GROMACS .gro file of C-alpha atoms in nm:
model
  505
    1MET     CA    1   9.298  16.588   9.129
    2ALA     CA    2   9.352  16.858   8.898
    3SER     CA    3   9.186  16.866   8.567
    4SER     CA    4   9.364  16.881   8.240
    5LEU     CA    5   9.422  17.224   8.057
    6THR     CA    6   9.523  17.057   7.729
    7LYS     CA    7   9.508  16.713   7.721
    8GLY     CA    8   9.773  16.565   7.517
    9SER     CA    9  10.013  16.902   7.534
   10ALA     CA   10  10.395  16.841   7.559
   11ASP     CA   11  10.418  17.042   7.848
   12PRO     CA   12  10.367  16.790   8.134
   13SER     CA   13  10.207  17.043   8.380
   14ALA     CA   14   9.931  17.101   8.105
   15GLU     CA   15   9.889  16.721   8.110
   16GLN     CA   16   9.609  16.572   8.325
   17THR     CA   17   9.744  16.488   8.653
   18PHE     CA   18   9.703  16.330   8.994
   19PHE     CA   19   9.796  16.551   9.250
   20GLY     CA   20  10.068  16.695   9.017
   21HIS     CA   21  10.161  16.365   8.911
   22PRO     CA   22  10.106  16.205   8.575
   23ARG     CA   23   9.714  16.042   8.570
   24GLY     CA   24   9.854  15.704   8.556
   25LEU     CA   25   9.985  15.702   8.905
   26ALA     CA   26   9.609  15.704   9.027
   27THR     CA   27   9.556  15.389   8.797
   28LEU     CA   28   9.873  15.205   8.949
   29PHE     CA   29   9.741  15.347   9.281
   30MET     CA   30   9.454  15.196   9.287
   31THR     CA   31   9.560  14.866   9.146
   32GLU     CA   32   9.799  14.824   9.401
   33MET     CA   33   9.595  14.936   9.684
   34TRP     CA   34   9.290  14.663   9.564
   35GLU     CA   35   9.589  14.389   9.515
   36ARG     CA   36   9.741  14.481   9.886
   37PHE     CA   37   9.386  14.463  10.017
   38SER     CA   38   9.333  14.129   9.877
   39TYR     CA   39   9.666  14.011   9.975
   40TYR     CA   40   9.638  14.141  10.366
   41GLY     CA   41   9.310  14.012  10.389
   42MET     CA   42   9.346  13.671  10.303
   43ARG     CA   43   9.716  13.689  10.517
   44ALA     CA   44   9.500  13.848  10.822
   45LEU     CA   45   9.256  13.502  10.796
   46LEU     CA   46   9.500  13.256  10.699
   47VAL     CA   47   9.679  13.146  11.049
   48LEU     CA   48   9.345  13.123  11.216
   49TYR     CA   49   9.143  12.947  10.941
   50LEU     CA   50   9.433  12.686  10.943
   51VAL     CA   51   9.369  12.652  11.331
   52SER     CA   52   9.014  12.658  11.386
   53GLY     CA   53   8.840  12.334  11.459
   54GLY     CA   54   9.185  12.180  11.602
   55THR     CA   55   9.257  12.120  11.911
   56GLU     CA   56   9.489  12.426  11.945
   57ALA     CA   57   9.263  12.640  11.769
   58ALA     CA   58   9.227  13.026  11.894
   59THR     CA   59   8.952  13.125  12.059
   60GLY     CA   60   8.692  13.351  11.978
   61THR     CA   61   8.659  13.244  11.636
   62GLN     CA   62   8.393  13.010  11.423
   63GLY     CA   63   8.488  12.637  11.373
   64GLY     CA   64   8.492  12.509  11.006
   65GLY     CA   65   8.891  12.560  10.981
   66LEU     CA   66   9.131  12.294  10.850
   67GLY     CA   67   9.266  12.227  11.200
   68PHE     CA   68   9.569  12.188  11.185
   69THR     CA   69   9.824  12.251  11.458
   70MET     CA   70   9.975  12.610  11.587
   71ALA     CA   71  10.316  12.472  11.477
   72THR     CA   72  10.190  12.320  11.090
   73ALA     CA   73  10.013  12.660  11.065
   74THR     CA   74  10.289  12.824  11.124
   75ALA     CA   75  10.520  12.670  10.860
   76ILE     CA   76  10.232  12.682  10.588
   77TYR     CA   77  10.203  13.090  10.672
   78SER     CA   78  10.584  13.140  10.656
   79VAL     CA   79  10.633  12.879  10.356
   80TYR     CA   80  10.331  13.125  10.173
   81VAL     CA   81  10.492  13.425  10.202
   82ALA     CA   82  10.863  13.343  10.129
   83MET     CA   83  10.700  13.169   9.809
   84VAL     CA   84  10.532  13.535   9.752
   85TYR     CA   85  10.856  13.697   9.774
   86LEU     CA   86  11.063  13.418   9.548
   87MET     CA   87  10.837  13.502   9.275
   88ALA     CA   88  10.911  13.827   9.243
   89MET     CA   89  11.227  13.746   9.051
   90PRO     CA   90  11.018  13.526   8.822
   91GLY     CA   91  10.789  13.774   8.798
   92GLY     CA   92  11.048  14.053   8.698
   93TRP     CA   93  11.186  13.781   8.409
   94PHE     CA   94  10.883  13.795   8.247
   95GLY     CA   95  10.815  14.122   8.236
   96ASP     CA   96  11.139  14.185   8.129
   97ARG     CA   97  11.149  13.924   7.855
   98VAL     CA   98  10.799  13.736   7.786
   99TRP     CA   99  10.504  13.974   7.845
  100GLY     CA  100  10.642  14.332   7.909
  101ALA     CA  101  10.534  14.525   8.256
  102ARG     CA  102  10.166  14.601   8.185
  103LYS     CA  103  10.068  14.276   8.052
  104THR     CA  104  10.238  14.070   8.326
  105VAL     CA  105  10.055  14.277   8.584
  106ALA     CA  106   9.688  14.218   8.409
  107ILE     CA  107   9.752  13.832   8.419
  108ALA     CA  108   9.890  13.856   8.779
  109GLY     CA  109   9.557  14.032   8.872
  110GLY     CA  110   9.349  13.756   8.681
  111VAL     CA  111   9.572  13.462   8.846
  112ILE     CA  112   9.572  13.624   9.244
  113MET     CA  113   9.164  13.695   9.170
  114ALA     CA  114   9.146  13.334   9.060
  115GLY     CA  115   9.346  13.230   9.385
  116HIS     CA  116   9.111  13.389   9.588
  117VAL     CA  117   8.805  13.230   9.435
  118SER     CA  118   8.934  12.904   9.502
  119LEU     CA  119   9.047  12.931   9.897
  120ALA     CA  120   8.642  13.077   9.920
  121VAL     CA  121   8.576  12.679   9.786
  122PRO     CA  122   8.565  12.444  10.098
  123GLY     CA  123   8.843  12.191  10.122
  124GLN     CA  124   9.186  12.159  10.142
  125ALA     CA  125   9.270  12.062   9.785
  126MET     CA  126   9.157  12.373   9.700
  127PHE     CA  127   9.285  12.567   9.962
  128PHE     CA  128   9.659  12.487   9.891
  129LEU     CA  129   9.546  12.551   9.508
  130GLY     CA  130   9.432  12.896   9.583
  131LEU     CA  131   9.763  12.990   9.830
  132ALA     CA  132   9.998  12.887   9.513
  133LEU     CA  133   9.769  13.106   9.262
  134VAL     CA  134   9.778  13.393   9.520
  135ALA     CA  135  10.158  13.367   9.586
  136ALA     CA  136  10.209  13.331   9.212
  137GLY     CA  137  10.053  13.618   9.077
  138SER     CA  138  10.132  13.835   9.389
  139GLY     CA  139  10.495  13.786   9.261
  140LEU     CA  140  10.424  13.863   8.882
  141LEU     CA  141  10.241  14.164   9.004
  142LYS     CA  142  10.500  14.290   9.286
  143ALA     CA  143  10.798  14.242   9.061
  144ASN     CA  144  10.638  14.483   8.722
  145ILE     CA  145  10.443  14.732   8.894
  146SER     CA  146  10.670  14.933   9.046
  147THR     CA  147  10.824  14.917   8.703
  148MET     CA  148  10.568  15.090   8.574
  149VAL     CA  149  10.536  15.352   8.794
  150GLY     CA  150  10.923  15.478   8.732
  151HIS     CA  151  10.763  15.459   8.345
  152LEU     CA  152  10.552  15.752   8.398
  153TYR     CA  153  10.826  16.011   8.497
  154ASP     CA  154  11.114  16.148   8.238
  155GLY     CA  155  11.391  15.986   8.402
  156PRO     CA  156  11.527  15.926   8.713
  157ASP     CA  157  11.560  16.328   8.729
  158ASP     CA  158  11.223  16.404   8.745
  159PRO     CA  159  11.201  16.599   9.018
  160ARG     CA  160  10.870  16.469   9.075
  161ARG     CA  161  10.937  16.060   9.077
  162ASP     CA  162  11.049  16.023   9.478
  163GLY     CA  163  10.687  16.185   9.538
  164GLY     CA  164  10.518  15.959   9.292
  165PHE     CA  165  10.659  15.659   9.490
  166THR     CA  166  10.582  15.803   9.803
  167ILE     CA  167  10.210  15.821   9.676
  168PHE     CA  168  10.228  15.459   9.563
  169TYR     CA  169  10.375  15.384   9.895
  170ILE     CA  170  10.023  15.562  10.036
  171GLY     CA  171   9.853  15.339   9.822
  172ILE     CA  172  10.003  15.010   9.969
  173ASN     CA  173   9.975  15.086  10.329
  174LEU     CA  174   9.610  15.181  10.246
  175GLY     CA  175   9.499  14.861  10.149
  176ALA     CA  176   9.661  14.678  10.398
  177PHE     CA  177   9.535  14.891  10.666
  178ILE     CA  178   9.165  14.878  10.523
  179ALA     CA  179   9.179  14.506  10.437
  180PRO     CA  180   9.174  14.336  10.802
  181LEU     CA  181   8.857  14.583  10.922
  182ALA     CA  182   8.672  14.458  10.624
  183VAL     CA  183   8.817  14.093  10.509
  184GLY     CA  184   8.923  14.003  10.830
  185THR     CA  185   8.627  14.070  11.016
  186VAL     CA  186   8.394  13.904  10.727
  187GLY     CA  187   8.623  13.589  10.744
  188GLU     CA  188   8.672  13.561  11.143
  189LYS     CA  189   8.289  13.632  11.254
  190VAL     CA  190   8.098  13.559  10.967
  191ASN     CA  191   8.220  13.261  10.704
  192TRP     CA  192   8.589  13.237  10.644
  193HIS     CA  193   8.524  13.147  10.271
  194LEU     CA  194   8.311  13.427  10.219
  195GLY     CA  195   8.605  13.615  10.376
  196PHE     CA  196   8.805  13.478  10.082
  197LEU     CA  197   8.547  13.569   9.822
  198LEU     CA  198   8.582  13.986   9.958
  199ALA     CA  199   8.926  13.942   9.935
  200ALA     CA  200   8.865  13.795   9.529
  201ALA     CA  201   8.634  14.080   9.512
  202GLY     CA  202   8.895  14.342   9.591
  203MET     CA  203   9.132  14.210   9.371
  204GLY     CA  204   8.855  14.221   9.096
  205LEU     CA  205   8.805  14.594   9.169
  206GLY     CA  206   9.168  14.643   9.136
  207LEU     CA  207   9.197  14.463   8.780
  208LEU     CA  208   8.871  14.622   8.621
  209GLN     CA  209   9.073  14.963   8.750
  210PHE     CA  210   9.387  14.885   8.580
  211LEU     CA  211   9.234  14.767   8.268
  212ILE     CA  212   9.038  15.081   8.245
  213GLY     CA  213   9.303  15.299   8.309
  214THR     CA  214   9.577  15.137   8.108
  215LYS     CA  215   9.550  15.444   7.848
  216THR     CA  216   9.669  15.666   8.131
  217LEU     CA  217  10.018  15.454   8.170
  218SER     CA  218  10.296  15.521   7.960
  219PRO     CA  219  10.362  15.327   7.636
  220ARG     CA  220  10.698  15.200   7.749
  221SER     CA  221  10.476  14.964   7.991
  222SER     CA  222  10.352  14.772   7.689
  223LEU     CA  223  10.764  14.673   7.549
  224VAL     CA  224  10.918  14.342   7.610
  225PRO     CA  225  11.254  14.524   7.686
  226ASN     CA  226  11.494  14.208   7.639
  227PRO     CA  227  11.207  13.949   7.429
  228LEU     CA  228  11.346  13.581   7.480
  229SER     CA  229  11.452  13.484   7.108
  230GLN     CA  230  11.286  13.187   6.933
  231GLN     CA  231  11.530  12.927   7.023
  232GLU     CA  232  11.561  13.067   7.413
  233ARG     CA  233  11.199  13.021   7.413
  234LYS     CA  234  11.203  12.641   7.306
  235ALA     CA  235  11.465  12.623   7.541
  236VAL     CA  236  11.241  12.743   7.832
  237VAL     CA  237  10.934  12.556   7.747
  238LEU     CA  238  11.169  12.243   7.745
  239LYS     CA  239  11.350  12.301   8.089
  240ALA     CA  240  10.977  12.378   8.224
  241ALA     CA  241  10.808  12.083   8.099
  242GLY     CA  242  11.093  11.887   8.182
  243THR     CA  243  11.063  12.000   8.543
  244VAL     CA  244  10.682  11.959   8.572
  245ALA     CA  245  10.737  11.620   8.452
  246VAL     CA  246  11.011  11.521   8.658
  247VAL     CA  247  10.815  11.655   9.026
  248ALA     CA  248  10.504  11.497   8.865
  249ALA     CA  249  10.643  11.144   8.838
  250PHE     CA  250  10.829  11.192   9.202
  251TYR     CA  251  10.519  11.284   9.369
  252GLY     CA  252  10.287  11.059   9.153
  253VAL     CA  253  10.557  10.759   9.322
  254VAL     CA  254  10.525  10.906   9.670
  255VAL     CA  255  10.133  10.902   9.673
  256ALA     CA  256  10.127  10.568   9.531
  257LEU     CA  257  10.319  10.428   9.732
  258GLY     CA  258  10.050  10.596  10.033
  259ALA     CA  259  10.394  10.815  10.181
  260TYR     CA  260  10.260  11.147  10.107
  261THR     CA  261  10.183  11.374  10.406
  262LEU     CA  262  10.189  11.744  10.397
  263ASN     CA  263  10.580  11.759  10.456
  264TRP     CA  264  10.651  11.613  10.151
  265ALA     CA  265  10.556  11.955  10.019
  266LEU     CA  266  10.693  12.203  10.282
  267VAL     CA  267  11.031  12.067  10.330
  268PRO     CA  268  11.128  12.077   9.923
  269ILE     CA  269  10.984  12.432   9.933
  270THR     CA  270  11.152  12.536  10.270
  271LEU     CA  271  11.501  12.444  10.159
  272ALA     CA  272  11.425  12.523   9.813
  273GLY     CA  273  11.371  12.961   9.993
  274LEU     CA  274  11.710  12.874  10.186
  275ILE     CA  275  11.919  12.734   9.900
  276ILE     CA  276  11.800  12.977   9.623
  277PRO     CA  277  11.897  13.316   9.775
  278VAL     CA  278  12.228  13.170   9.841
  279ALA     CA  279  12.333  13.040   9.526
  280VAL     CA  280  12.193  13.340   9.377
  281LEU     CA  281  12.414  13.531   9.588
  282VAL     CA  282  12.697  13.315   9.504
  283ARG     CA  283  12.677  13.333   9.137
  284ILE     CA  284  12.675  13.685   9.106
  285LYS     CA  285  12.944  13.698   9.396
  286ARG     CA  286  13.149  13.453   9.150
  287ASP     CA  287  13.089  13.628   8.844
  288LYS     CA  288  13.450  13.710   8.693
  289ASP     CA  289  13.258  14.020   8.481
  290LEU     CA  290  13.280  14.228   8.805
  291SER     CA  291  13.511  14.464   8.856
  292ALA     CA  292  13.669  14.489   9.172
  293PRO     CA  293  13.508  14.762   9.343
  294GLU     CA  294  13.168  14.592   9.234
  295GLN     CA  295  13.312  14.245   9.394
  296SER     CA  296  13.389  14.447   9.719
  297LYS     CA  297  13.041  14.588   9.751
  298MET     CA  298  12.909  14.226   9.721
  299THR     CA  299  13.098  14.135   9.969
  300ALA     CA  300  13.000  14.448  10.180
  301TYR     CA  301  12.601  14.367  10.104
  302ILE     CA  302  12.620  14.026  10.204
  303TRP     CA  303  12.634  14.153  10.544
  304PHE     CA  304  12.312  14.349  10.537
  305PHE     CA  305  12.148  14.048  10.326
  306VAL     CA  306  12.217  13.841  10.650
  307ALA     CA  307  12.082  14.090  10.860
  308ALA     CA  308  11.774  14.151  10.670
  309ALA     CA  309  11.668  13.785  10.660
  310VAL     CA  310  11.699  13.772  11.057
  311PHE     CA  311  11.472  14.114  11.088
  312TRP     CA  312  11.246  13.940  10.815
  313MET     CA  313  11.264  13.584  11.023
  314ILE     CA  314  11.105  13.796  11.327
  315TYR     CA  315  10.897  14.088  11.170
  316ASP     CA  316  10.717  13.835  10.984
  317GLN     CA  317  10.558  13.622  11.285
  318GLY     CA  318  10.332  13.954  11.301
  319GLY     CA  319  10.073  13.728  11.095
  320SER     CA  320  10.139  13.424  11.227
  321THR     CA  321  10.251  13.388  11.604
  322LEU     CA  322  10.163  13.750  11.735
  323SER     CA  323   9.849  13.679  11.558
  324LEU     CA  324   9.754  13.369  11.728
  325PHE     CA  325   9.841  13.505  12.041
  326GLY     CA  326   9.670  13.818  11.953
  327SER     CA  327   9.328  13.537  11.920
  328GLY     CA  328   9.397  13.321  12.195
  329LYS     CA  329   9.566  13.509  12.455
  330THR     CA  330   9.483  13.867  12.408
  331SER     CA  331   9.137  14.035  12.564
  332GLY     CA  332   8.899  14.157  12.239
  333THR     CA  333   8.814  14.449  12.404
  334ILE     CA  334   8.932  14.855  12.448
  335PHE     CA  335   8.736  15.092  12.654
  336GLY     CA  336   8.450  14.846  12.625
  337LEU     CA  337   8.453  14.794  12.289
  338GLY     CA  338   8.476  14.440  12.143
  339PHE     CA  339   8.678  14.383  11.793
  340PRO     CA  340   8.794  14.076  11.601
  341ALA     CA  341   9.167  13.995  11.664
  342THR     CA  342   9.229  14.028  11.252
  343TRP     CA  343   9.233  14.383  11.355
  344PHE     CA  344   9.552  14.363  11.505
  345GLN     CA  345   9.718  14.339  11.135
  346SER     CA  346   9.583  14.664  11.081
  347LEU     CA  347   9.863  14.818  11.323
  348ASN     CA  348  10.145  14.807  11.127
  349PRO     CA  349  10.001  14.997  10.781
  350LEU     CA  350   9.810  15.237  11.000
  351PHE     CA  351  10.195  15.306  11.180
  352VAL     CA  352  10.362  15.295  10.852
  353MET     CA  353  10.178  15.547  10.738
  354SER     CA  354  10.155  15.776  11.077
  355LEU     CA  355  10.533  15.761  11.136
  356ALA     CA  356  10.724  15.724  10.780
  357PRO     CA  357  10.652  16.139  10.717
  358VAL     CA  358  10.806  16.186  11.064
  359PHE     CA  359  11.124  15.972  10.994
  360ALA     CA  360  11.163  16.113  10.622
  361TRP     CA  361  11.162  16.433  10.830
  362LEU     CA  362  11.377  16.327  11.096
  363TRP     CA  363  11.663  16.199  10.812
  364VAL     CA  364  11.651  16.535  10.666
  365TRP     CA  365  11.685  16.738  10.996
  366LEU     CA  366  11.980  16.529  11.103
  367ALA     CA  367  12.148  16.502  10.755
  368ARG     CA  368  12.130  16.921  10.835
  369LYS     CA  369  12.347  16.925  11.112
  370ASN     CA  370  12.554  16.652  10.994
  371GLN     CA  371  12.424  16.396  11.217
  372GLU     CA  372  12.231  16.157  11.026
  373PRO     CA  373  12.308  15.780  11.074
  374ASN     CA  374  12.489  15.643  10.808
  375THR     CA  375  12.304  15.263  10.654
  376ILE     CA  376  12.511  15.042  10.873
  377VAL     CA  377  12.374  15.226  11.227
  378LYS     CA  378  12.012  15.237  11.065
  379PHE     CA  379  12.037  14.869  11.003
  380ALA     CA  380  12.172  14.807  11.335
  381MET     CA  381  11.899  15.003  11.472
  382GLY     CA  382  11.627  14.801  11.278
  383LEU     CA  383  11.791  14.466  11.457
  384VAL     CA  384  11.785  14.586  11.800
  385LEU     CA  385  11.443  14.709  11.764
  386ILE     CA  386  11.308  14.437  11.599
  387GLY     CA  387  11.489  14.171  11.869
  388GLY     CA  388  11.306  14.440  12.107
  389SER     CA  389  10.993  14.379  12.032
  390PHE     CA  390  11.009  13.978  12.107
  391PHE     CA  391  11.176  14.041  12.419
  392VAL     CA  392  10.901  14.276  12.527
  393PHE     CA  393  10.644  13.958  12.392
  394ILE     CA  394  10.773  13.760  12.676
  395VAL     CA  395  10.606  13.961  12.922
  396PRO     CA  396  10.246  13.920  12.828
  397MET     CA  397  10.356  13.513  12.697
  398ASN     CA  398  10.434  13.494  13.102
  399MET     CA  399  10.152  13.691  13.210
  400ALA     CA  400   9.907  13.466  12.979
  401GLY     CA  401  10.049  13.149  13.138
  402ASP     CA  402   9.780  13.092  13.381
  403GLY     CA  403   9.507  13.171  13.090
  404THR     CA  404   9.446  13.502  13.196
  405LYS     CA  405   9.362  13.774  12.885
  406VAL     CA  406   9.635  14.014  12.881
  407SER     CA  407   9.568  14.393  12.764
  408PRO     CA  408   9.579  14.454  12.372
  409MET     CA  409   9.797  14.727  12.431
  410TRP     CA  410  10.057  14.469  12.473
  411LEU     CA  411  10.057  14.373  12.068
  412VAL     CA  412   9.987  14.733  12.015
  413SER     CA  413  10.307  14.871  12.163
  414ILE     CA  414  10.475  14.548  12.007
  415TYR     CA  415  10.380  14.605  11.631
  416MET     CA  416  10.471  14.958  11.680
  417ILE     CA  417  10.809  14.867  11.804
  418GLN     CA  418  10.847  14.694  11.513
  419THR     CA  419  10.724  14.950  11.254
  420ILE     CA  420  10.975  15.186  11.411
  421GLY     CA  421  11.245  14.887  11.348
  422GLU     CA  422  11.091  14.824  10.942
  423LEU     CA  423  11.109  15.205  10.906
  424CYS     CA  424  11.497  15.227  10.980
  425LEU     CA  425  11.572  14.937  10.793
  426SER     CA  426  11.343  14.824  10.510
  427PRO     CA  427  11.381  15.178  10.306
  428VAL     CA  428  11.722  15.191  10.358
  429GLY     CA  429  11.769  14.859  10.252
  430LEU     CA  430  11.626  14.905   9.896
  431SER     CA  431  11.790  15.250   9.848
  432LEU     CA  432  12.099  15.038   9.951
  433THR     CA  433  12.018  14.793   9.690
  434THR     CA  434  12.005  15.003   9.413
  435LYS     CA  435  12.307  15.180   9.505
  436MET     CA  436  12.545  14.908   9.554
  437ALA     CA  437  12.410  14.668   9.282
  438PRO     CA  438  12.677  14.562   8.982
  439GLN     CA  439  12.585  14.717   8.652
  440LYS     CA  440  12.544  14.377   8.526
  441TYR     CA  441  12.269  14.278   8.751
  442ALA     CA  442  12.134  14.599   8.829
  443SER     CA  443  11.784  14.503   8.709
  444GLN     CA  444  11.815  14.219   8.930
  445MET     CA  445  11.918  14.318   9.225
  446MET     CA  446  11.566  14.420   9.402
  447GLY     CA  447  11.448  14.080   9.329
  448VAL     CA  448  11.764  13.969   9.533
  449TRP     CA  449  11.663  14.203   9.800
  450PHE     CA  450  11.314  14.027   9.818
  451LEU     CA  451  11.512  13.690   9.854
  452ALA     CA  452  11.608  13.828  10.222
  453VAL     CA  453  11.247  13.783  10.295
  454THR     CA  454  11.230  13.448  10.146
  455ALA     CA  455  11.531  13.326  10.350
  456GLY     CA  456  11.384  13.478  10.669
  457ASP     CA  457  11.063  13.303  10.632
  458CYS     CA  458  11.146  12.993  10.540
  459THR     CA  459  11.433  12.984  10.808
  460THR     CA  460  11.089  13.022  11.033
  461GLY     CA  461  10.918  12.762  10.826
  462LEU     CA  462  11.190  12.463  10.845
  463LEU     CA  463  11.162  12.528  11.226
  464SER     CA  464  10.816  12.485  11.258
  465ILE     CA  465  10.849  12.204  11.032
  466ALA     CA  466  11.135  12.064  11.261
  467GLY     CA  467  10.895  12.044  11.578
  468VAL     CA  468  11.024  12.394  11.750
  469ASN     CA  469  10.777  12.553  11.922
  470LEU     CA  470  10.789  12.903  11.762
  471ASN     CA  471  10.525  12.998  12.039
  472GLY     CA  472  10.681  12.925  12.377
  473THR     CA  473  10.886  13.203  12.537
  474GLY     CA  474  11.245  13.032  12.531
  475VAL     CA  475  11.227  13.019  12.127
  476ILE     CA  476  11.097  13.433  12.159
  477ALA     CA  477  11.363  13.471  12.375
  478PHE     CA  478  11.621  13.293  12.156
  479GLU     CA  479  11.476  13.473  11.833
  480ALA     CA  480  11.532  13.816  11.988
  481SER     CA  481  11.862  13.764  12.155
  482ALA     CA  482  12.018  13.658  11.769
  483ALA     CA  483  11.851  13.993  11.633
  484VAL     CA  484  11.983  14.225  11.932
  485LEU     CA  485  12.321  14.068  11.867
  486ALA     CA  486  12.311  14.070  11.488
  487GLY     CA  487  12.260  14.421  11.507
  488PHE     CA  488  12.562  14.483  11.739
  489ALA     CA  489  12.776  14.269  11.507
  490ILE     CA  490  12.679  14.449  11.247
  491TYR     CA  491  12.760  14.792  11.411
  492SER     CA  492  13.058  14.658  11.611
  493TYR     CA  493  13.226  14.584  11.228
  494ARG     CA  494  13.058  14.913  11.075
  495LYS     CA  495  13.415  15.052  10.983
  496LYS     CA  496  13.514  14.700  10.791
  497VAL     CA  497  13.169  14.701  10.573
  498GLN     CA  498  13.225  15.090  10.545
  499SER     CA  499  13.545  15.030  10.359
  500LEU     CA  500  13.393  14.708  10.147
  501MET     CA  501  13.123  14.988  10.058
  502GLY     CA  502  13.362  15.216   9.868
  503ASN     CA  503  13.203  15.530   9.772
  504VAL     CA  504  12.836  15.394   9.913
  505HIS     CA  505  12.750  15.559  10.205
   0.00000   0.00000   0.00000
């Protein structure tokens, strides 16, 4: 970290810097790192805590969990992850129209910390309240903190901009890597609720870091770009109050009749997570203000959106289906050293940090030779790889069918294949979204991209609620086949999709 030469100088090179970048990047880096620490730490514990104490409890963990079946635990996990990404859209709206990015992130940090503290209190009611708070807070934060990184630079042409986002991305994965090792170990081997409390402490450190470092952020982060008028504010409050009253009345009647079960909450949320992405895409696609080229690009974008939803449907089972397999059917030792099952959740961020620079170099090297795969081919590669990872998964599942504990290297291999698929699809999808976004929806399309995660996870959740055993080899084989076929489909129609994309390559 370099010290400033003349703090406050108009010359950017003379300002206090963080590895050559604006000092505010250090504040946002640490805030995001600790937020990801809290999120991924809790996520590593989530499914194991849900099944602990039940008839299907994963072996090797303490009791004291909620005792749900694997199917119910997978449904809850899937719905939770879906809601985190669904809340990114209203999170962006609050930043743009109500509080501004800086205030929204501060409030989000407090909400997330309150959610983890709630999870640390025993009991189902506090558990589900905590999940709701963490999902809402994560959505608020996710949509605004990246915007604040952009505010640190002098427009999109600042040569430091891409490097700044790369450093920020390292912070995300560093927090995600450390979390299962710390939070996961304490929660799985000592006490679940102490693990959740440790996640709360992580978010508390991130929030403290943010509040102390706000002076290093761009003044633009405090502005509300498009504030609500007084009339709009009243309309929003009335609609929100009306919606809350209707939902409360409905569930009040259900509870009074003695008919309430967990599915009364899970099914509506899951259906909403499928309907909302479709409704948003249809609304944008049918907007008559879009030009013919923009309409064409949106048609092409739907192909990529569906492909991404299929990808995330499988990928996010790394924290549910693969996690349960790692805890119950995988040996917890390697080279004679034992380790908790939650440590498997550190593999993906470790591989991302290791392989991302390699892939960045590879694409540039291939581009120089005029051999870089285009966006469509990269998407197809991502889908084939994520499907292939589940084909590999079938092998240890069959090996463990007679109660044999399989080598942890099977899961290491599966997570590595999935990470390579992620590096082919996820960064490309983010870039593609910014390039293909209609001008009218330029600031909203990133939220639309996150809805692909919501759609994929809600599909998984709905299957679990319907009684489909996602931990069975038949379903795993079906999902693997669906992903590979989707990859071949988008590759087979690449010329058609490319023509719809216009000047975007």
